[in-house]
Short mmCIF file of C-alpha atoms in Angstrom, two decimals:
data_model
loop_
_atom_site.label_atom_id
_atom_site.label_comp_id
_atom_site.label_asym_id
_atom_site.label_seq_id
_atom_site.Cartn_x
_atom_site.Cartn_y
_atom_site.Cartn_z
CA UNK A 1 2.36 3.43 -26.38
CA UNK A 2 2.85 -0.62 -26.92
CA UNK A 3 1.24 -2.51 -24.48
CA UNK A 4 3.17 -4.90 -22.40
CA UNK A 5 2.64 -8.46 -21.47
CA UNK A 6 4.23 -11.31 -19.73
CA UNK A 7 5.18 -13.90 -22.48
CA UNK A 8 3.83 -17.11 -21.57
CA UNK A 9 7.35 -18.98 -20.86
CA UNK A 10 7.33 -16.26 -18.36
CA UNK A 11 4.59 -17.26 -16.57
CA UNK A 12 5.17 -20.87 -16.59
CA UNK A 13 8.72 -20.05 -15.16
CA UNK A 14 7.41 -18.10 -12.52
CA UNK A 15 4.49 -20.51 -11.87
CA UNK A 16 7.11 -23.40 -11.31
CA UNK A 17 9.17 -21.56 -9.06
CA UNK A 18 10.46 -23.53 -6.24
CA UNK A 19 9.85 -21.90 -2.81
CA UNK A 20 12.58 -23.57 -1.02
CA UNK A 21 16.69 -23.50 -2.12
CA UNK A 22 19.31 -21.19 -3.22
CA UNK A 23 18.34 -17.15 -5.06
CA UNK A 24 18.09 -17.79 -8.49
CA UNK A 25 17.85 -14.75 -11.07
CA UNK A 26 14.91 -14.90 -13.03
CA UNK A 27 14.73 -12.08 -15.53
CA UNK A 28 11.17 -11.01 -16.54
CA UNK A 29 10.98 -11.21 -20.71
CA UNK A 30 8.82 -8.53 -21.96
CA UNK A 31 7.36 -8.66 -25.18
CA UNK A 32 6.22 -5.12 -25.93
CA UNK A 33 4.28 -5.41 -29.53
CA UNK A 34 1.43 -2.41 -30.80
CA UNK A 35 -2.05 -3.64 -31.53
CA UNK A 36 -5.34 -1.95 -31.92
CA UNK A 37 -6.14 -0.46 -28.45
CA UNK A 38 -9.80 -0.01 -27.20
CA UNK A 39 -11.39 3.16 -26.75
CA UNK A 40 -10.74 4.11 -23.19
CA UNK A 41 -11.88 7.82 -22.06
CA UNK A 42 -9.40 8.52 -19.57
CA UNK A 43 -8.66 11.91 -20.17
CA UNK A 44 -6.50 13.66 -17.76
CA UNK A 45 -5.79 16.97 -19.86
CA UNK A 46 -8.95 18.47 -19.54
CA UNK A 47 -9.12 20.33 -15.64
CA UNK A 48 -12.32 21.62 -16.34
CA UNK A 49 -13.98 18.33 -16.66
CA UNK A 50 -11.71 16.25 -13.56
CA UNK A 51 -12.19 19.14 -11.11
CA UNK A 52 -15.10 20.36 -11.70
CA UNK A 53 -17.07 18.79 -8.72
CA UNK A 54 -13.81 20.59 -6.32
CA UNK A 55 -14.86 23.84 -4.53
CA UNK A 56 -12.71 26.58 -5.57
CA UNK A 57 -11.59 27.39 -2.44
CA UNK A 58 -10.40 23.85 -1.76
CA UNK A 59 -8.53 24.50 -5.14
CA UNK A 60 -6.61 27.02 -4.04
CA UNK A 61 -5.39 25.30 -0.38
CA UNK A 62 -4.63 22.50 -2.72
CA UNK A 63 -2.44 24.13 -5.12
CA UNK A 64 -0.62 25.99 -1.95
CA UNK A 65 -0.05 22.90 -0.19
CA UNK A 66 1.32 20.72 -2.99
CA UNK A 67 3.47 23.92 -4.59
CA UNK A 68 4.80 24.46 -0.75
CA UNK A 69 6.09 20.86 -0.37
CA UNK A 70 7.56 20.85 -4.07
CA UNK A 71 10.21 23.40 -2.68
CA UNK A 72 13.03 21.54 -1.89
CA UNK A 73 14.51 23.34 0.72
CA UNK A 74 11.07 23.95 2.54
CA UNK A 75 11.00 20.26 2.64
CA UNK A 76 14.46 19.77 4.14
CA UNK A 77 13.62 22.20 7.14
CA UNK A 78 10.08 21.29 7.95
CA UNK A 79 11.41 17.61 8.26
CA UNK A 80 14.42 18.85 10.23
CA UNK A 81 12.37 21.16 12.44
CA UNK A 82 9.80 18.22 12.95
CA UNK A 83 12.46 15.87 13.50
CA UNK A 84 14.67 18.30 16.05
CA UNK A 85 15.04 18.81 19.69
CA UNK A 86 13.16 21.82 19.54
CA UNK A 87 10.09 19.55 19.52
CA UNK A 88 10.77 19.05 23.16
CA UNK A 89 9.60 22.66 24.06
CA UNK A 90 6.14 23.05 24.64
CA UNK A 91 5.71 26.23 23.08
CA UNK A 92 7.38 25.23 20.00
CA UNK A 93 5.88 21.88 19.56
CA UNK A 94 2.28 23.69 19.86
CA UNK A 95 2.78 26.37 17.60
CA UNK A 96 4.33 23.59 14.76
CA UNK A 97 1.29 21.38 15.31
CA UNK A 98 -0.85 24.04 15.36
CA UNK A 99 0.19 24.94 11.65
CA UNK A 100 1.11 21.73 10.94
CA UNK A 101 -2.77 20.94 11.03
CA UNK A 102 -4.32 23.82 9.61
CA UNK A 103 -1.80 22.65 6.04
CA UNK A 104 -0.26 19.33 5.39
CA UNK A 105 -2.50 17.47 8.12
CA UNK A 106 -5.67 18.59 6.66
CA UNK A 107 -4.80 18.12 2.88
CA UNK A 108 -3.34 14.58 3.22
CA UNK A 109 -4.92 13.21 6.43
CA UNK A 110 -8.96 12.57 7.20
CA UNK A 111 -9.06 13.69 10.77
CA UNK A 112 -8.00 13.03 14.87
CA UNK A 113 -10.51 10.22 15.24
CA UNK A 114 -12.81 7.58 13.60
CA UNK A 115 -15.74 9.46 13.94
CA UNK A 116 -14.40 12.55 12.30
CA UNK A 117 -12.92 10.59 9.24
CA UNK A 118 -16.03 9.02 8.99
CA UNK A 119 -17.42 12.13 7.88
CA UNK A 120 -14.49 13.46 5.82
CA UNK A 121 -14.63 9.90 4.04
CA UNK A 122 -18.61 10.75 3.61
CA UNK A 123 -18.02 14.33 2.36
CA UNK A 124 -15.49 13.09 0.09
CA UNK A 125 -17.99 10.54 -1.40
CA UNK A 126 -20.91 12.51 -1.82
CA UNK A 127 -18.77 15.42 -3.41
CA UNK A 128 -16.71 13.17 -5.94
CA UNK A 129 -17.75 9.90 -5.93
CA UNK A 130 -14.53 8.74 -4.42
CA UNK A 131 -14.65 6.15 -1.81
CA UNK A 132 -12.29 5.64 1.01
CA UNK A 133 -10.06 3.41 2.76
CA UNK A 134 -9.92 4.14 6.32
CA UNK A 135 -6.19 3.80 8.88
CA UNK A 136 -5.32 4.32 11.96
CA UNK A 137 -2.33 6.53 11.41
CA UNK A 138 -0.15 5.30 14.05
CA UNK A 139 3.00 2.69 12.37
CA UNK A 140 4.95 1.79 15.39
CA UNK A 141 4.96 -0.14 18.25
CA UNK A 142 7.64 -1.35 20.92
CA UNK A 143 5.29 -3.48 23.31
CA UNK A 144 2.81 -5.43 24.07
CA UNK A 145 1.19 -2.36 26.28
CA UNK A 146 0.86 0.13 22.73
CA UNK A 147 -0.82 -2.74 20.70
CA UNK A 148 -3.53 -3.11 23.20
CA UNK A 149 -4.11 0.55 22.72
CA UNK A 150 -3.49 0.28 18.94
CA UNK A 151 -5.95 -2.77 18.04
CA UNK A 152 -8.54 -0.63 20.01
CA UNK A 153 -8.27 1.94 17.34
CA UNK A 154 -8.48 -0.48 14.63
CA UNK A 155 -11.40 -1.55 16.15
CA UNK A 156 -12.55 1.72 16.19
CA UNK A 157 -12.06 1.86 12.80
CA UNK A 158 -14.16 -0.77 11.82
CA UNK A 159 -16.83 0.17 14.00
CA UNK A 160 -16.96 4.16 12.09
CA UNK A 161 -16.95 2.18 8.74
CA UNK A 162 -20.39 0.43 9.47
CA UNK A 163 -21.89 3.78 10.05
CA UNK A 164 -21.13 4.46 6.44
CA UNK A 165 -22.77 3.31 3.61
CA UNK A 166 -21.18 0.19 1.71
CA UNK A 167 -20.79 2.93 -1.54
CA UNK A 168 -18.82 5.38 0.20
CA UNK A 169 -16.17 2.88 2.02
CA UNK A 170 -13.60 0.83 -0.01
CA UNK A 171 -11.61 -0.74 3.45
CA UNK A 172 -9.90 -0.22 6.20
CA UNK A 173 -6.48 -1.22 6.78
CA UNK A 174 -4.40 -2.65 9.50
CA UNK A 175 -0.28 -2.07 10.21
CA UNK A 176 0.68 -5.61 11.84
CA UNK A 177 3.81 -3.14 13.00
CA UNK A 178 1.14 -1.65 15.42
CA UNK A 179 -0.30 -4.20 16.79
CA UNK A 180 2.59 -6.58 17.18
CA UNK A 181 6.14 -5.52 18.96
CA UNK A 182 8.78 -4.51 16.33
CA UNK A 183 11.35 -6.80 18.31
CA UNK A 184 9.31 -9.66 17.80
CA UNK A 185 8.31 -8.77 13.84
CA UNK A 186 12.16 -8.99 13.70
CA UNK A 187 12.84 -12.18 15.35
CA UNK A 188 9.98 -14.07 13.20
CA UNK A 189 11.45 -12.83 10.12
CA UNK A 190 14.94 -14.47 10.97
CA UNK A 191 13.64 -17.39 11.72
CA UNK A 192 11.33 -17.78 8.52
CA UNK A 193 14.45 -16.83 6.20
CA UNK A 194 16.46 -19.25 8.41
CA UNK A 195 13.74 -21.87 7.74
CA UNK A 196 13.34 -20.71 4.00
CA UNK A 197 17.88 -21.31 3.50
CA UNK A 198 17.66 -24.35 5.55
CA UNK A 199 13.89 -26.37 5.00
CA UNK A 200 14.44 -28.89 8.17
CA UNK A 201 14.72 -25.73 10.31
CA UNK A 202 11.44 -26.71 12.76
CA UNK A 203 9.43 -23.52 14.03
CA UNK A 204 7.07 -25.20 16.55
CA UNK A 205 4.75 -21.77 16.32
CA UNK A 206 4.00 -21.57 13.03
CA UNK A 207 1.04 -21.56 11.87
CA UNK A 208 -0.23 -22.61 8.43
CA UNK A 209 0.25 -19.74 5.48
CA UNK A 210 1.72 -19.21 1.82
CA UNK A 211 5.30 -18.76 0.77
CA UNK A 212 6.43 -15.53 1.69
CA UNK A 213 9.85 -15.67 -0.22
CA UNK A 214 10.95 -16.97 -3.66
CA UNK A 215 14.36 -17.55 -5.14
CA UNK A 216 15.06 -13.62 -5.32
CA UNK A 217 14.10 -12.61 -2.04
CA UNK A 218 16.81 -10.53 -0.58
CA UNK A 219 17.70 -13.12 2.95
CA UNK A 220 21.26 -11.12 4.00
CA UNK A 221 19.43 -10.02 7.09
CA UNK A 222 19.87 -13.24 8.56
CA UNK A 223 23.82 -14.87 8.42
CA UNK A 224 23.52 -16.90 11.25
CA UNK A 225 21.08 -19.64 12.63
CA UNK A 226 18.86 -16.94 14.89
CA UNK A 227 17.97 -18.33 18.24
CA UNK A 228 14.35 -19.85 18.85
CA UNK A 229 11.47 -17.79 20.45
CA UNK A 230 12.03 -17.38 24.15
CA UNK A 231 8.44 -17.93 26.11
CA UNK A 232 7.86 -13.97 26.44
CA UNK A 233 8.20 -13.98 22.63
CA UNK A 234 6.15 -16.63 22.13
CA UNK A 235 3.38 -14.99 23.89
CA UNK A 236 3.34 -11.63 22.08
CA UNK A 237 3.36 -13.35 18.61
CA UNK A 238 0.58 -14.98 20.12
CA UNK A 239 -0.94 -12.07 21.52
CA UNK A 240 -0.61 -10.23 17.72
CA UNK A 241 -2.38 -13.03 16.39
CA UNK A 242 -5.45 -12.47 19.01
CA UNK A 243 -5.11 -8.76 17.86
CA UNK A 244 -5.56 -9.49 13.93
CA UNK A 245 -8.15 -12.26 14.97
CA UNK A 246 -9.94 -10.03 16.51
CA UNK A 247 -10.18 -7.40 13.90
CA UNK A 248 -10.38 -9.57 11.16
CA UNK A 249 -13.46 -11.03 12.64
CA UNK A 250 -15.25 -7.90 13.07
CA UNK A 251 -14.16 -7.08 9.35
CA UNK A 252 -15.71 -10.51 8.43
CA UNK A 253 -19.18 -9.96 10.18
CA UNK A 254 -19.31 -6.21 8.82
CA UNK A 255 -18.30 -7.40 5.27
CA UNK A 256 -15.64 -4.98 5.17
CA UNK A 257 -12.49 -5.67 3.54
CA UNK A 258 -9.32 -5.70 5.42
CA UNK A 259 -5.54 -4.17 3.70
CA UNK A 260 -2.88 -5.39 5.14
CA UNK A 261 -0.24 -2.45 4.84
CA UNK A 262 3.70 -3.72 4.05
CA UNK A 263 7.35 -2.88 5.66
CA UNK A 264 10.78 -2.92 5.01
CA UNK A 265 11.94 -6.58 3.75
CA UNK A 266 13.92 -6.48 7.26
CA UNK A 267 10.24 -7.25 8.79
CA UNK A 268 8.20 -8.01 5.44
CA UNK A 269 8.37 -12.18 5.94
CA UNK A 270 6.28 -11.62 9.37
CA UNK A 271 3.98 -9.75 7.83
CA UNK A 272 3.50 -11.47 4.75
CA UNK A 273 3.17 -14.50 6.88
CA UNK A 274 0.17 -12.97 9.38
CA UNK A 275 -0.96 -11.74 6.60
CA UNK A 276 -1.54 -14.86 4.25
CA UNK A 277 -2.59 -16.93 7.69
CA UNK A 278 -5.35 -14.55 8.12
CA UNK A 279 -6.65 -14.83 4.74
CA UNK A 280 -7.12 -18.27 4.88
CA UNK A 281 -8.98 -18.04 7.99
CA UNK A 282 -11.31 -15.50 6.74
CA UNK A 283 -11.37 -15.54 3.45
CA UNK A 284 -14.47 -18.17 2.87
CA UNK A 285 -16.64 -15.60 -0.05
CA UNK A 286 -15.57 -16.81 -3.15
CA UNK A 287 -16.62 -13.32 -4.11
CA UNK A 288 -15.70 -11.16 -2.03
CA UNK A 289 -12.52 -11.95 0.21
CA UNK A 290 -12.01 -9.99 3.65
CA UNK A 291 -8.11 -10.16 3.88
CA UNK A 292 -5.56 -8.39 1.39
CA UNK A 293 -1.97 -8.25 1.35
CA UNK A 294 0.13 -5.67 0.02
CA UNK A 295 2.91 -6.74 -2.82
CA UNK A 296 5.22 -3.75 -3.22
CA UNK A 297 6.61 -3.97 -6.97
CA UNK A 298 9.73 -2.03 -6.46
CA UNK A 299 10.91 -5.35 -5.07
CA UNK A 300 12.95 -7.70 -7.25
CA UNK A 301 11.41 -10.67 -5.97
CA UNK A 302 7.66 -9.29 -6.13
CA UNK A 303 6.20 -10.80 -9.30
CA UNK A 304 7.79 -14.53 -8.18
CA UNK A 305 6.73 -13.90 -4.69
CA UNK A 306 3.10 -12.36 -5.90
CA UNK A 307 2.67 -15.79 -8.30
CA UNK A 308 4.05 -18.31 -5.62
CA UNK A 309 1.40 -17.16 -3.08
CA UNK A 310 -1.44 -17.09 -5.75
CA UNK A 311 -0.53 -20.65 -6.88
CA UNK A 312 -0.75 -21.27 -3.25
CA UNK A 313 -3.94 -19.94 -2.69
CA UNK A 314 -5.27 -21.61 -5.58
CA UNK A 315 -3.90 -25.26 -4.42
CA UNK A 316 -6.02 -24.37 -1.26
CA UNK A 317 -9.12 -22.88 -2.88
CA UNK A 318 -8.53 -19.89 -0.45
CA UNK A 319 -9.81 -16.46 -2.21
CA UNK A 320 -7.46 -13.50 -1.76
CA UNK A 321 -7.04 -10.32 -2.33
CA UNK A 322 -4.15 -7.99 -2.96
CA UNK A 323 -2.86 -4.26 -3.15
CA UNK A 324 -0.12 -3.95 -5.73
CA UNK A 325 1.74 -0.59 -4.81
CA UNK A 326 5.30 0.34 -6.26
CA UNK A 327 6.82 0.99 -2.43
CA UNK A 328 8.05 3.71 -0.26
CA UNK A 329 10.83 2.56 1.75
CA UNK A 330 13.58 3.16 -0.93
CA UNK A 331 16.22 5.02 0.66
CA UNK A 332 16.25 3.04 3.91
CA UNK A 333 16.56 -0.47 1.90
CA UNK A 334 19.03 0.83 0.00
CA UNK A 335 21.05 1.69 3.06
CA UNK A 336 20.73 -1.09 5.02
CA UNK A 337 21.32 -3.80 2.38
CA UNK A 338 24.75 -1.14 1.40
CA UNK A 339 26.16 -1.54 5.70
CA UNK A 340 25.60 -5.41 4.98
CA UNK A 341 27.61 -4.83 2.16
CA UNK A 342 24.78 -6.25 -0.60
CA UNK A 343 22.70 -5.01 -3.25
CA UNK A 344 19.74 -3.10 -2.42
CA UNK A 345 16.59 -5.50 -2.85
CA UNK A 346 14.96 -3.10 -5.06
CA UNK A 347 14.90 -2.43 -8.89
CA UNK A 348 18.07 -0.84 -10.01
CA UNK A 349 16.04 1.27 -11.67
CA UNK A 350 12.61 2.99 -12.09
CA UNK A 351 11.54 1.64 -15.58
CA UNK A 352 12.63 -1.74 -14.26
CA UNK A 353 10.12 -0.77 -10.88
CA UNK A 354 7.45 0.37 -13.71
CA UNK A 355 7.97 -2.71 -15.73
CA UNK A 356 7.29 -4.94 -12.47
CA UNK A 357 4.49 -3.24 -11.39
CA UNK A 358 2.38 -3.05 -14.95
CA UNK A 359 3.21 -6.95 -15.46
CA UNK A 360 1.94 -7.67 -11.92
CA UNK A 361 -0.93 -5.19 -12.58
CA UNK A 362 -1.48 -7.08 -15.66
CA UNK A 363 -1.34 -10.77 -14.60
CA UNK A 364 -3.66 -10.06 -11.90
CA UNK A 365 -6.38 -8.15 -13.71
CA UNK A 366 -6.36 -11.07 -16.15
CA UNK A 367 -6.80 -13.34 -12.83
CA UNK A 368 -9.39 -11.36 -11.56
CA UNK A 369 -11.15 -11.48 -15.17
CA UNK A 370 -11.28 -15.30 -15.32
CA UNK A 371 -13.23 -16.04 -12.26
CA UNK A 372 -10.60 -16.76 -9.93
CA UNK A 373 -11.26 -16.17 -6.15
CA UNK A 374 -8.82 -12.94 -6.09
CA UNK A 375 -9.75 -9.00 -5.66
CA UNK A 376 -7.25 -6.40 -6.75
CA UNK A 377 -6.75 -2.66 -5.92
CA UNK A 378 -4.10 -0.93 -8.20
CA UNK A 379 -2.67 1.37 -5.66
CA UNK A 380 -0.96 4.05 -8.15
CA UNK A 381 0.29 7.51 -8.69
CA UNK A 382 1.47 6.86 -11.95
CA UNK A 383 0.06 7.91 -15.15
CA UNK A 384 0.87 5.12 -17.44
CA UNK A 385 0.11 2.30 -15.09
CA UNK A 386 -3.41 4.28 -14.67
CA UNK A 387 -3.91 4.30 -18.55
CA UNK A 388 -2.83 0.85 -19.01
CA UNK A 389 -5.06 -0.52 -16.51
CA UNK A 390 -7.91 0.98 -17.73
CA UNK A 391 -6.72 -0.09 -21.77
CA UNK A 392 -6.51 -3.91 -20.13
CA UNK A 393 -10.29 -3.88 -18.27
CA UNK A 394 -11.17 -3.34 -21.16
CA UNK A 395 -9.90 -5.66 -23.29
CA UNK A 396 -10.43 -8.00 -20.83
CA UNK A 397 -13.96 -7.38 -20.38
CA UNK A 398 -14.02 -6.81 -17.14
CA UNK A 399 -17.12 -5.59 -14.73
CA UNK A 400 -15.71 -2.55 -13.24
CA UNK A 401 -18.96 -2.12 -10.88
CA UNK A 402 -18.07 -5.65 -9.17
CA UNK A 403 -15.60 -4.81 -6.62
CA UNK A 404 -12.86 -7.64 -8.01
CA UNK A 405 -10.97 -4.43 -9.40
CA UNK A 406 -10.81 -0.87 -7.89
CA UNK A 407 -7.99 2.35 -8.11
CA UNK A 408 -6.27 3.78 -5.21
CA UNK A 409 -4.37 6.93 -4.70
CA UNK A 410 -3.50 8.69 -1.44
CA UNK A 411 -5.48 11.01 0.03
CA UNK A 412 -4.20 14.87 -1.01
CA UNK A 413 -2.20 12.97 -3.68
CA UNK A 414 -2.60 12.23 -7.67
CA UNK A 415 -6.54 13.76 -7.68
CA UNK A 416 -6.84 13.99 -11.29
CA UNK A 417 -5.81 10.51 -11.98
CA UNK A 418 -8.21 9.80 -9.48
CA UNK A 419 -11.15 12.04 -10.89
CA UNK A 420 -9.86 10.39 -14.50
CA UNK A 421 -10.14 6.76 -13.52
CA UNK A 422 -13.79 7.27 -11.84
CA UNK A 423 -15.21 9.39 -15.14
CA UNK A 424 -14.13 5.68 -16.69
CA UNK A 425 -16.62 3.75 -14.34
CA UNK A 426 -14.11 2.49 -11.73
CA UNK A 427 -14.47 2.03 -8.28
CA UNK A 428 -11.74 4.03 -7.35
CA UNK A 429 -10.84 5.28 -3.20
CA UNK A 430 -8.62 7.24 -1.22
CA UNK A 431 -6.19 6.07 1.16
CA UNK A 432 -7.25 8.25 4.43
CA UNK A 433 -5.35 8.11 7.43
CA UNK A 434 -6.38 9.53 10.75
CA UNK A 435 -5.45 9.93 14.09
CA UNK A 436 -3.52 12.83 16.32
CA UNK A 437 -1.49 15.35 14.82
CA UNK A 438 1.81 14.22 16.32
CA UNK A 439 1.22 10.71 15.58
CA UNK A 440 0.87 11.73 11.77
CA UNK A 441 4.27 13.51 11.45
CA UNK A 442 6.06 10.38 10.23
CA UNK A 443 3.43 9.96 7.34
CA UNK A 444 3.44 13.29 6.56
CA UNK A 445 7.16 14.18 6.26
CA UNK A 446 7.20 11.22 3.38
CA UNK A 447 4.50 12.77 1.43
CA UNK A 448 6.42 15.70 1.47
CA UNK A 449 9.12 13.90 0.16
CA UNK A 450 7.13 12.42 -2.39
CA UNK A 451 6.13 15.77 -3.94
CA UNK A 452 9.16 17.10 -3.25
CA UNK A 453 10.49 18.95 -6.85
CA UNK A 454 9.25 20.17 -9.95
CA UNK A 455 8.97 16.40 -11.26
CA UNK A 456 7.38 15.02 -8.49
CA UNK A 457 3.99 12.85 -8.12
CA UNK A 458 2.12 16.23 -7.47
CA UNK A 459 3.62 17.49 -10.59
CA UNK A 460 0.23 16.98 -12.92
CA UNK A 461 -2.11 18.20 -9.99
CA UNK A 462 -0.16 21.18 -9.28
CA UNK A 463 -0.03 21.85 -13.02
CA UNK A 464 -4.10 21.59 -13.64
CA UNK A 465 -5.12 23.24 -10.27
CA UNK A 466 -2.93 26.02 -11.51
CA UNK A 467 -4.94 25.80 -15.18
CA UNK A 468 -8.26 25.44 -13.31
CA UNK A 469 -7.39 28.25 -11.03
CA UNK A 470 -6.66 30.91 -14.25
CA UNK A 471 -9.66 29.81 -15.73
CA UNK A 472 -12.54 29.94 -13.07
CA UNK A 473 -10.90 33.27 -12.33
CA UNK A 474 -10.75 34.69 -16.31
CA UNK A 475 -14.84 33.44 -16.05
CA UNK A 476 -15.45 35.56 -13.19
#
């Protein structure tokens, strides 16, 4: 397969985009040539070798659960049923938790509290080598009321992950949707694409941060000049900013690093913009930075948005980190940029989604490899991205033991890649959410979704559980 790179009048154009004025279209140039490739052992045909270290009993709830939520029509009515009024009945609601958590909860989720993922993320470790990143599964809230409960759990969070050993944790992560109102996410975002169309636009509460949009960033969410913050508003952006503060701190003084997670584009700008003024509050290690922010390549504007923020952080000499990750809220950007009567912000299609996310992938590693202030995790399910990161580390030289480049996959999700990329040398970790049954449902029903049919991302896994399987059984 050719390898791909940026060409570099590509990333001069991107690296003299202006943040302020009018959407431009910048189309990415790809020069796809072949070359002698490194020897890379990432091997993902042999099951015997990438499972060997999994029980085979854990084999076989595996292979049910991801072969159960490849069934379309299983899909469609466990959403529906989860998603009804027949939730409302006690009985009913019991009985689908209870199942509910003896399945899909246990395969894709780490447990009901901190404590208990703390352990799962420790057995997990000491079985495969595989570290993890630790969430509070909750995504929501409406008030000020549930993010006082929420950044408590974060807390929580941080306090289970200095119980563990610095080889078995990765991170934890944060949602700045649960620990700042949604109404308020919403309002900031206006205003910043207000500010971004019209630059004399004051915002008297904002605080200093990168760009969060570029020329391509989709801004029909906002038509008219939005209204400024009304006092009560004021005070719960406020209040959210106490609320990262606070974890961020705790994350600084524990060393542990801190992911960011990312939205819909209709409250992405907020986040981006907490997100970016965190990190350069706490990002002071030149090694090692605390705060990382999630770019989500299925986005048109990602790799302008990803290389305005970097030159930003550079200008500043603020280190940063990132988590590149394709995206996940397709289907609802598409229809809410189609009732607005636009184009849907992302990719028109998945090569072009691919494309963005290897060149991203690609321009950062080579960051990372040069001694710049920036840490990367390559959140992926994807094959070929997994393959040609681990062709570029090495061509590039790169430490893999350092920390400045790790894997991700989700927990339950993509193991072999997973048990391919660590046989390699890389760090490589599990995203492992936690927290109540109910409050999981939301996360759950899109994993389903995401394995959902015989191509799916649990298409490879299903396929060498099911080899694994024959063969530990034809050994017997």
């Amino acid at each position: 397969m050719a390898n791909r790179f940026l060409r570099p009048n590509l990333i001069h154009r991107f690296s003299t985009v202006s943040p302020v004025g009018p959407p431009t279209t910048v189309i990415p140039e790809i020069l796809s040539f072949d070359q002698p490739k490194p020897e890379v052992d990432l091997d993902l045909s042999d099951q015997a070798r990438l499972f060997a270290s999994v029980p085979i009993s854990t084999l076989l709830r595996s292979t049910a659960i991801l072969h159960a939520t490849s069934i379309g029509p299983m899909v469609d009515l466990g959403s529906w049923l989860m998603s009804s009024k027949l939730m409302d009945t006690t009985v009913t609601r019991d009985l689908v938790l209870r199942i509910v958590k003896g399945t899909f909860y246990d395969h894709f989720c780490a447990g009901e509290d901190a404590a208990a993922a703390a352990r799962r993320v420790s057995s997990v470790y000491e079985s495969t080598g595989l570290k993890g990143m630790l969430v509070y599964g909750v995504e929501h809230a409406e008030d000020g009321g549930a993010c006082d409960e929420n950044i408590q759990k974060f807390i929580e969070t941080v306090e289970a992950a200095k119980t563990l050993p610095s080889s078995h944790l990765s991170s934890v992560v944060v949602k700045i949707t649960a620990i700042c109102p949604m109404n308020v996410l919403k309002r900031v975002s206006d205003l910043l694409r207000w500010q971004y169309k019209n630059p004399n636009f004051k915002l008297p509460w904002k605080l200093n941060s990168f760009p969060v949009f570029s020329g391509l960033s989709p801004l029909y969410h906002t038509t008219s000049e939005p209204e400024p913050l009304t006092v009560e508003e004021e005070r719960e952006l406020e209040k959210a900013h106490e609320r990262l503060k606070s974890v961020c701190l705790r994350c600084q003084e524990s060393n542990v690093p801190l992911l960011i997670d990312a939205e819909d584009t209709i409250l992405q700008p907020a986040i981006d913009y907490m997100a970016y003024w965190s990190a350069i509050m706490f990002n002071s290690d030149k090694d090692r930075p605390i705060v990382y922010n999630t770019i989500q390549a299925y986005l048109k504007d990602a790799g302008e948005r990803l290389h305005l923020a970097l030159r930003e952080s550079e200008k500043m000499n603020v280190p940063i980190g990132f988590k590149l990750v394709r995206g996940a809220y397709m289907s609802s950007e598409a229809k809410l940029a189609d009732s607005l009567g636009y184009k849907s912000p992302v990719h028109d299609t998945i090569q072009n989604t691919h494309d963005c996310y290897n060149d991203c992938m690609s321009f950062l590693m080579e960051k990372a490899s040069n001694g710049s202030g920036i840490a990367v995790i390559l959140a992926t399910h994807n094959t070929d991205s997994g393959k040609l990161g681990a062709r570029k580390a090495s061509e590039l030289g790169i430490n893999k033991e350092n920390g400045k480049i790790e894997f991700a996959q989700l927990y339950g999700m993509s193991d072999a890649l997973s048990f391919g990329l660590k046989r390699t040398g890389f760090n490589v970790s599990k995203y492992m959410p936690y927290g109540p049954v109910d409050t999981a449902i939301p996360y759950l029903i899109r994993r389903a979704y995401e394995n959902r049919g015989m191509m799916s991302t649990g298409a490879l896994d299903r396929q060498l559980m099911r080899k694994e399987l024959k063969r530990r059984v034809m050994a017997w």
